[in-house]
Amino acid sequence: MQVRGWQVTGAAVAMLAAGIVLAVTANADDSTRGYEVEAHGSAAAGPSSQPARPFASAGPSSQPAPPSASAGPSSQPAPPSASARPLAKTSGPLAKTSGFFVDPNSEPAKWARANKNDPRAARISAEIATRPIAKWFGEWFTDIGASVDKYVDAATAAGKLPVLVAYTLPGRDACSGFSGGGQKTPAEYKRWFSAFAGAIGDRPAVVIVEPDALGDAECMSAEQIAVRNELLNFATRELRAKAPQAWAYLDAGNVGWGEPAEMAARLHDAGVRNVRGFALNVSNFYPTAKTVEHAEKINAQLKSKGHHTAGFVIDTSRNGNGHAGSWCNPPKRKLGSAPQPGTTGEDYRLWVKTPGISDGPCGTAPGVPSGTYSPELAVKLIDGS
């Protein structure tokens, strides 16, 4: 859920998003992607080099045994090669809308409305609440199908593209512990995810699949990893079958969390071939340029395993101002580039993490629990202080 403090096949699209116009044109020389992006007035994210967030065990005390039959990638036919796919200009989800959806009920927006007399409200409203921010879905929604349908309906009615995060794996956040939780059993997870994907239906969307899931492997047993891979394969197949207009991205950690070869192997085992690609830097601070380099290395490793070139997205919500050697509410971080189509190889730059949501009771917010919205943290990100 959006309580984490750290923590997608084709290409960029022609759109007007967050005041940035990008033109997408075919590139006959690019056989792996088949597109070229030209930016007009876009701004790159500022420099950063935030280290990876460490993870500490927080899974259930009784982990279910792995299933008897694997649902690994070999059980699912591979999608067509990237070079054979339609261009994002004509088929990408953003191209089918008029821009990313701005949720009027995001945490920053709700806080600003409820605190109009607070001198911070106007700044938070202008700098954060008016930006497209992903909405996180997990076990805290009592009716996941109805909740997702309502959110996607609102975006569709506005002609906008919703960005959703699925975050409810059993034993979630197995390394850090601040965001532990998730569904209690694999069966519950499958029911939940089937409803989640079905509620998106045949509507354009972007979906980030399970932040932490693959990075957590270093803190899990072989049995736990087998269960997780079976569930991620299920989730990616459900999205492919029930949400065909959505571009989905498996979370793949960040520059400092998961070497390219190892992360490519984990993506392979988790079913990345069923979806658009992978997501990087979710709730972290690494600069966009360095993250693109990391993504290219992962793709090179995926290619060696017989995969297509995967698309990828980058969370730029907090990567605008370098790093301070900490993942948990570190000082002097800053908002990154606004959500927009990518200009350097990535499909999109997104705000996956909500700026102002605490990473946990640590850093510059020692008294703010994970997942709690803090206007003080939000203003610090605006100012870079």
GROMACS .gro file of C-alpha atoms in nm, residues 17-342:
model
  326
   17ALA     CA    1   0.046   1.569  -2.018
   18ALA     CA    2   0.128   1.802  -1.733
   19GLY     CA    3   0.187   2.082  -1.982
   20ILE     CA    4   0.443   1.886  -2.180
   21VAL     CA    5   0.393   1.803  -2.545
   22LEU     CA    6   0.571   1.507  -2.691
   23ALA     CA    7   0.562   1.378  -3.045
   24VAL     CA    8   0.611   1.009  -3.113
   25THR     CA    9   0.740   0.904  -3.451
   26ALA     CA   10   0.843   0.575  -3.604
   27ASN     CA   11   1.211   0.496  -3.618
   28ALA     CA   12   1.292   0.238  -3.879
   29ASP     CA   13   1.635   0.174  -3.730
   30ASP     CA   14   1.509   0.079  -3.384
   31SER     CA   15   1.406  -0.282  -3.425
   32THR     CA   16   1.364  -0.343  -3.054
   33ARG     CA   17   1.114  -0.067  -2.984
   34GLY     CA   18   1.003   0.081  -3.314
   35TYR     CA   19   0.962   0.435  -3.191
   36GLU     CA   20   1.138   0.758  -3.130
   37VAL     CA   21   1.040   1.028  -2.884
   38GLU     CA   22   1.089   1.397  -2.941
   39ALA     CA   23   1.039   1.623  -2.640
   40HIS     CA   24   0.921   1.980  -2.663
   41GLY     CA   25   0.961   2.173  -2.341
   42SER     CA   26   1.015   1.871  -2.117
   43ALA     CA   27   1.237   1.887  -1.812
   44ALA     CA   28   1.452   1.600  -1.697
   45ALA     CA   29   1.459   1.495  -1.336
   46GLY     CA   30   1.738   1.644  -1.133
   47PRO     CA   31   2.047   1.453  -1.030
   48SER     CA   32   2.026   1.200  -0.751
   49SER     CA   33   2.200   0.889  -0.627
   50GLN     CA   34   1.983   0.759  -0.347
   51PRO     CA   35   2.093   0.422  -0.211
   52ALA     CA   36   1.859   0.127  -0.206
   53ARG     CA   37   1.623   0.073   0.078
   54PRO     CA   38   1.709  -0.227   0.293
   55PHE     CA   39   1.441  -0.480   0.376
   56ALA     CA   40   1.382  -0.675   0.698
   57SER     CA   41   1.149  -0.968   0.746
   58ALA     CA   42   0.786  -0.882   0.811
   59GLY     CA   43   0.600  -1.171   0.651
   60PRO     CA   44   0.340  -1.388   0.818
   61SER     CA   45   0.471  -1.629   1.080
   62SER     CA   46   0.317  -1.920   0.893
   63GLN     CA   47   0.402  -1.907   0.524
   64PRO     CA   48   0.192  -2.134   0.301
   65ALA     CA   49   0.375  -2.414   0.124
   66PRO     CA   50   0.447  -2.363  -0.245
   67PRO     CA   51   0.190  -2.498  -0.488
   68SER     CA   52   0.244  -2.840  -0.637
   69ALA     CA   53   0.234  -2.711  -0.993
   70SER     CA   54   0.433  -2.411  -1.108
   71ALA     CA   55   0.262  -2.137  -1.305
   72GLY     CA   56   0.593  -2.015  -1.441
   73PRO     CA   57   0.651  -1.833  -1.766
   74SER     CA   58   0.675  -2.154  -1.968
   75SER     CA   59   0.303  -2.215  -1.911
   76GLN     CA   60   0.207  -1.891  -2.082
   77PRO     CA   61   0.267  -1.829  -2.453
   78ALA     CA   62   0.507  -1.545  -2.508
   79PRO     CA   63   0.368  -1.220  -2.649
   80PRO     CA   64   0.484  -1.109  -2.992
   81SER     CA   65   0.832  -0.965  -3.019
   82ALA     CA   66   0.870  -0.594  -2.950
   83SER     CA   67   0.955  -0.519  -3.311
   84ALA     CA   68   0.623  -0.673  -3.419
   85ARG     CA   69   0.411  -0.475  -3.177
   86PRO     CA   70   0.206  -0.172  -3.282
   87LEU     CA   71   0.359   0.165  -3.206
   88ALA     CA   72   0.263   0.337  -2.881
   89LYS     CA   73   0.148   0.629  -3.095
   90THR     CA   74  -0.148   0.423  -3.206
   91SER     CA   75  -0.193   0.163  -2.932
   92GLY     CA   76  -0.048   0.283  -2.601
   93PRO     CA   77  -0.295   0.360  -2.322
   94LEU     CA   78  -0.192   0.725  -2.289
   95ALA     CA   79  -0.252   0.776  -2.661
   96LYS     CA   80  -0.611   0.668  -2.607
   97THR     CA   81  -0.673   0.942  -2.352
   98SER     CA   82  -0.606   1.313  -2.310
   99GLY     CA   83  -0.347   1.272  -2.033
  100PHE     CA   84  -0.285   1.120  -1.693
  101PHE     CA   85  -0.569   1.127  -1.439
  102VAL     CA   86  -0.542   1.368  -1.146
  103ASP     CA   87  -0.728   1.218  -0.852
  104PRO     CA   88  -0.930   1.489  -0.672
  105ASN     CA   89  -0.933   1.264  -0.367
  106SER     CA   90  -0.562   1.199  -0.334
  107GLU     CA   91  -0.418   1.243   0.014
  108PRO     CA   92  -0.256   1.580  -0.073
  109ALA     CA   93  -0.579   1.706  -0.228
  110LYS     CA   94  -0.791   1.602   0.068
  111TRP     CA   95  -0.550   1.757   0.315
  112ALA     CA   96  -0.535   2.087   0.125
  113ARG     CA   97  -0.916   2.111   0.112
  114ALA     CA   98  -0.950   2.034   0.480
  115ASN     CA   99  -0.682   2.285   0.583
  116LYS     CA  100  -0.745   2.586   0.361
  117ASN     CA  101  -0.626   2.830   0.624
  118ASP     CA  102  -0.295   2.653   0.670
  119PRO     CA  103  -0.025   2.851   0.484
  120ARG     CA  104   0.110   2.523   0.343
  121ALA     CA  105  -0.220   2.428   0.177
  122ALA     CA  106  -0.187   2.649  -0.131
  123ARG     CA  107   0.165   2.526  -0.202
  124ILE     CA  108   0.074   2.160  -0.156
  125SER     CA  109  -0.230   2.204  -0.377
  126ALA     CA  110  -0.034   2.376  -0.655
  127GLU     CA  111   0.283   2.167  -0.647
  128ILE     CA  112   0.156   1.820  -0.556
  129ALA     CA  113  -0.222   1.778  -0.545
  130THR     CA  114  -0.267   1.898  -0.904
  131ARG     CA  115  -0.021   1.636  -1.035
  132PRO     CA  116  -0.121   1.288  -1.152
  133ILE     CA  117  -0.035   1.048  -0.869
  134ALA     CA  118  -0.083   0.671  -0.870
  135LYS     CA  119  -0.354   0.524  -0.649
  136TRP     CA  120  -0.258   0.225  -0.436
  137PHE     CA  121  -0.496  -0.069  -0.386
  138GLY     CA  122  -0.467  -0.341  -0.124
  139GLU     CA  123  -0.649  -0.531   0.147
  140TRP     CA  124  -0.769  -0.208   0.310
  141PHE     CA  125  -1.042  -0.186   0.042
  142THR     CA  126  -1.335  -0.398   0.152
  143ASP     CA  127  -1.470  -0.442  -0.204
  144ILE     CA  128  -1.173  -0.427  -0.438
  145GLY     CA  129  -1.377  -0.475  -0.755
  146ALA     CA  130  -1.614  -0.189  -0.678
  147SER     CA  131  -1.331   0.037  -0.561
  148VAL     CA  132  -1.119  -0.015  -0.873
  149ASP     CA  133  -1.422   0.019  -1.100
  150LYS     CA  134  -1.517   0.350  -0.937
  151TYR     CA  135  -1.164   0.488  -0.973
  152VAL     CA  136  -1.121   0.380  -1.335
  153ASP     CA  137  -1.472   0.506  -1.413
  154ALA     CA  138  -1.380   0.851  -1.287
  155ALA     CA  139  -1.069   0.859  -1.503
  156THR     CA  140  -1.251   0.727  -1.809
  157ALA     CA  141  -1.530   0.981  -1.770
  158ALA     CA  142  -1.268   1.257  -1.769
  159GLY     CA  143  -1.093   1.109  -2.072
  160LYS     CA  144  -0.780   1.052  -1.863
  161LEU     CA  145  -0.545   0.761  -1.793
  162PRO     CA  146  -0.551   0.611  -1.442
  163VAL     CA  147  -0.237   0.474  -1.279
  164LEU     CA  148  -0.301   0.198  -1.026
  165VAL     CA  149  -0.073   0.009  -0.789
  166ALA     CA  150  -0.157  -0.343  -0.672
  167TYR     CA  151   0.005  -0.399  -0.332
  168THR     CA  152  -0.134  -0.689  -0.135
  169LEU     CA  153   0.085  -0.999  -0.170
  170PRO     CA  154   0.089  -1.234   0.129
  171GLY     CA  155   0.397  -1.157   0.337
  172ARG     CA  156   0.432  -0.815   0.177
  173ASP     CA  157   0.744  -0.611   0.257
  174ALA     CA  158   0.935  -0.914   0.378
  175CYS     CA  159   1.255  -0.718   0.434
  176SER     CA  160   1.166  -0.378   0.578
  177GLY     CA  161   0.860  -0.450   0.787
  178PHE     CA  162   0.712  -0.099   0.789
  179SER     CA  163   0.451  -0.197   0.530
  180GLY     CA  164   0.386  -0.555   0.625
  181GLY     CA  165   0.047  -0.705   0.558
  182GLY     CA  166  -0.124  -0.827   0.244
  183GLN     CA  167  -0.367  -1.109   0.183
  184LYS     CA  168  -0.355  -1.394   0.432
  185THR     CA  169  -0.339  -1.684   0.186
  186PRO     CA  170  -0.254  -1.747  -0.181
  187ALA     CA  171  -0.620  -1.832  -0.246
  188GLU     CA  172  -0.733  -1.498  -0.104
  189TYR     CA  173  -0.474  -1.319  -0.316
  190LYS     CA  174  -0.595  -1.488  -0.634
  191ARG     CA  175  -0.955  -1.393  -0.561
  192TRP     CA  176  -0.849  -1.035  -0.488
  193PHE     CA  177  -0.636  -0.999  -0.798
  194SER     CA  178  -0.893  -1.156  -1.027
  195ALA     CA  179  -1.144  -0.895  -0.909
  196PHE     CA  180  -0.883  -0.617  -0.941
  197ALA     CA  181  -0.797  -0.701  -1.302
  198GLY     CA  182  -1.157  -0.766  -1.398
  199ALA     CA  183  -1.265  -0.427  -1.264
  200ILE     CA  184  -1.019  -0.250  -1.495
  201GLY     CA  185  -1.167  -0.442  -1.785
  202ASP     CA  186  -1.127  -0.320  -2.140
  203ARG     CA  187  -1.025   0.033  -2.043
  204PRO     CA  188  -0.686   0.206  -2.074
  205ALA     CA  189  -0.480   0.201  -1.756
  206VAL     CA  190  -0.127   0.172  -1.623
  207VAL     CA  191  -0.072  -0.082  -1.345
  208ILE     CA  192   0.230  -0.118  -1.119
  209VAL     CA  193   0.236  -0.475  -0.992
  210GLU     CA  194   0.345  -0.533  -0.634
  211PRO     CA  195   0.622  -0.298  -0.522
  212ASP     CA  196   0.884  -0.479  -0.311
  213ALA     CA  197   0.785  -0.820  -0.449
  214LEU     CA  198   1.105  -0.911  -0.632
  215GLY     CA  199   1.350  -0.720  -0.417
  216ASP     CA  200   1.212  -0.903  -0.116
  217ALA     CA  201   1.353  -1.231  -0.247
  218GLU     CA  202   1.677  -1.173  -0.060
  219CYS     CA  203   1.484  -1.195   0.267
  220MET     CA  204   1.272  -1.499   0.179
  221SER     CA  205   1.313  -1.875   0.183
  222ALA     CA  206   1.306  -2.083  -0.136
  223GLU     CA  207   0.954  -2.200  -0.047
  224GLN     CA  208   0.833  -1.844   0.003
  225ILE     CA  209   0.987  -1.733  -0.326
  226ALA     CA  210   0.816  -2.021  -0.508
  227VAL     CA  211   0.479  -1.917  -0.368
  228ARG     CA  212   0.539  -1.554  -0.458
  229ASN     CA  213   0.642  -1.637  -0.815
  230GLU     CA  214   0.332  -1.851  -0.860
  231LEU     CA  215   0.115  -1.561  -0.745
  232LEU     CA  216   0.292  -1.304  -0.962
  233ASN     CA  217   0.253  -1.529  -1.265
  234PHE     CA  218  -0.116  -1.555  -1.182
  235ALA     CA  219  -0.146  -1.178  -1.145
  236THR     CA  220   0.028  -1.101  -1.472
  237ARG     CA  221  -0.183  -1.354  -1.661
  238GLU     CA  222  -0.500  -1.210  -1.511
  239LEU     CA  223  -0.404  -0.860  -1.625
  240ARG     CA  224  -0.321  -0.984  -1.972
  241ALA     CA  225  -0.652  -1.166  -2.002
  242LYS     CA  226  -0.891  -0.934  -1.819
  243ALA     CA  227  -0.734  -0.589  -1.870
  244PRO     CA  228  -0.603  -0.604  -2.228
  245GLN     CA  229  -0.585  -0.225  -2.269
  246ALA     CA  230  -0.370  -0.182  -1.958
  247TRP     CA  231   0.006  -0.160  -1.965
  248ALA     CA  232   0.129  -0.342  -1.654
  249TYR     CA  233   0.473  -0.334  -1.502
  250LEU     CA  234   0.623  -0.571  -1.245
  251ASP     CA  235   0.815  -0.387  -0.980
  252ALA     CA  236   1.189  -0.450  -1.015
  253GLY     CA  237   1.344  -0.257  -0.729
  254ASN     CA  238   1.589   0.022  -0.801
  255VAL     CA  239   1.947   0.093  -0.902
  256GLY     CA  240   2.081  -0.011  -0.563
  257TRP     CA  241   1.846  -0.299  -0.497
  258GLY     CA  242   1.893  -0.595  -0.727
  259GLU     CA  243   2.181  -0.646  -0.970
  260PRO     CA  244   2.061  -0.647  -1.335
  261ALA     CA  245   2.132  -1.017  -1.394
  262GLU     CA  246   1.962  -1.122  -1.072
  263MET     CA  247   1.663  -0.892  -1.123
  264ALA     CA  248   1.620  -1.014  -1.482
  265ALA     CA  249   1.612  -1.371  -1.352
  266ARG     CA  250   1.350  -1.276  -1.095
  267LEU     CA  251   1.141  -1.095  -1.356
  268HIS     CA  252   1.163  -1.402  -1.580
  269ASP     CA  253   1.045  -1.630  -1.302
  270ALA     CA  254   0.764  -1.390  -1.204
  271GLY     CA  255   0.607  -1.377  -1.552
  272VAL     CA  256   0.729  -1.048  -1.699
  273ARG     CA  257   0.661  -1.187  -2.046
  274ASN     CA  258   0.289  -1.162  -1.970
  275VAL     CA  259   0.294  -0.784  -1.924
  276ARG     CA  260   0.440  -0.469  -2.070
  277GLY     CA  261   0.756  -0.472  -1.860
  278PHE     CA  262   0.890  -0.353  -1.528
  279ALA     CA  263   0.888  -0.055  -1.292
  280LEU     CA  264   1.192   0.098  -1.125
  281ASN     CA  265   1.264   0.339  -0.841
  282VAL     CA  266   0.923   0.306  -0.678
  283SER     CA  267   0.933   0.524  -0.366
  284ASN     CA  268   1.307   0.571  -0.402
  285PHE     CA  269   1.537   0.854  -0.503
  286TYR     CA  270   1.770   0.746  -0.783
  287PRO     CA  271   1.804   0.991  -1.073
  288THR     CA  272   1.623   0.920  -1.396
  289ALA     CA  273   1.937   0.891  -1.611
  290LYS     CA  274   2.099   0.636  -1.381
  291THR     CA  275   1.772   0.443  -1.364
  292VAL     CA  276   1.747   0.429  -1.743
  293GLU     CA  277   2.099   0.284  -1.757
  294HIS     CA  278   1.997   0.023  -1.500
  295ALA     CA  279   1.684  -0.065  -1.701
  296GLU     CA  280   1.891  -0.113  -2.016
  297LYS     CA  281   2.116  -0.357  -1.832
  298ILE     CA  282   1.813  -0.552  -1.709
  299ASN     CA  283   1.676  -0.565  -2.063
  300ALA     CA  284   2.009  -0.693  -2.194
  301GLN     CA  285   1.988  -0.974  -1.940
  302LEU     CA  286   1.625  -1.047  -2.032
  303LYS     CA  287   1.724  -1.065  -2.399
  304SER     CA  288   1.986  -1.326  -2.313
  305LYS     CA  289   1.700  -1.533  -2.167
  306GLY     CA  290   1.501  -1.509  -2.490
  307HIS     CA  291   1.270  -1.227  -2.384
  308HIS     CA  292   1.150  -0.934  -2.588
  309THR     CA  293   1.276  -0.588  -2.498
  310ALA     CA  294   1.054  -0.493  -2.206
  311GLY     CA  295   0.908  -0.150  -2.155
  312PHE     CA  296   0.974   0.020  -1.824
  313VAL     CA  297   0.853   0.311  -1.613
  314ILE     CA  298   1.032   0.519  -1.352
  315ASP     CA  299   0.897   0.670  -1.032
  316THR     CA  300   1.023   1.030  -1.038
  317SER     CA  301   0.812   1.156  -0.749
  318ARG     CA  302   1.106   1.220  -0.518
  319ASN     CA  303   1.421   1.187  -0.730
  320GLY     CA  304   1.489   1.552  -0.804
  321ASN     CA  305   1.767   1.636  -0.562
  322GLY     CA  306   2.027   1.369  -0.503
  323HIS     CA  307   2.052   1.141  -0.202
  324ALA     CA  308   2.139   1.159   0.164
  325GLY     CA  309   2.236   0.797   0.220
  326SER     CA  310   1.900   0.700   0.363
  327TRP     CA  311   1.574   0.559   0.226
  328CYS     CA  312   1.345   0.662   0.511
  329ASN     CA  313   1.223   1.022   0.504
  330PRO     CA  314   1.574   1.153   0.429
  331PRO     CA  315   1.637   1.528   0.444
  332LYS     CA  316   1.685   1.755   0.144
  333ARG     CA  317   1.502   1.536  -0.107
  334LYS     CA  318   1.298   1.709  -0.375
  335LEU     CA  319   1.013   1.648  -0.615
  336GLY     CA  320   1.127   1.500  -0.945
  337SER     CA  321   1.001   1.565  -1.297
  338ALA     CA  322   0.623   1.569  -1.336
  339PRO     CA  323   0.449   1.262  -1.477
  340GLN     CA  324   0.496   1.251  -1.853
  341PRO     CA  325   0.581   1.020  -2.140
  342GLY     CA  326   0.944   0.915  -2.127
   0.00000   0.00000   0.00000
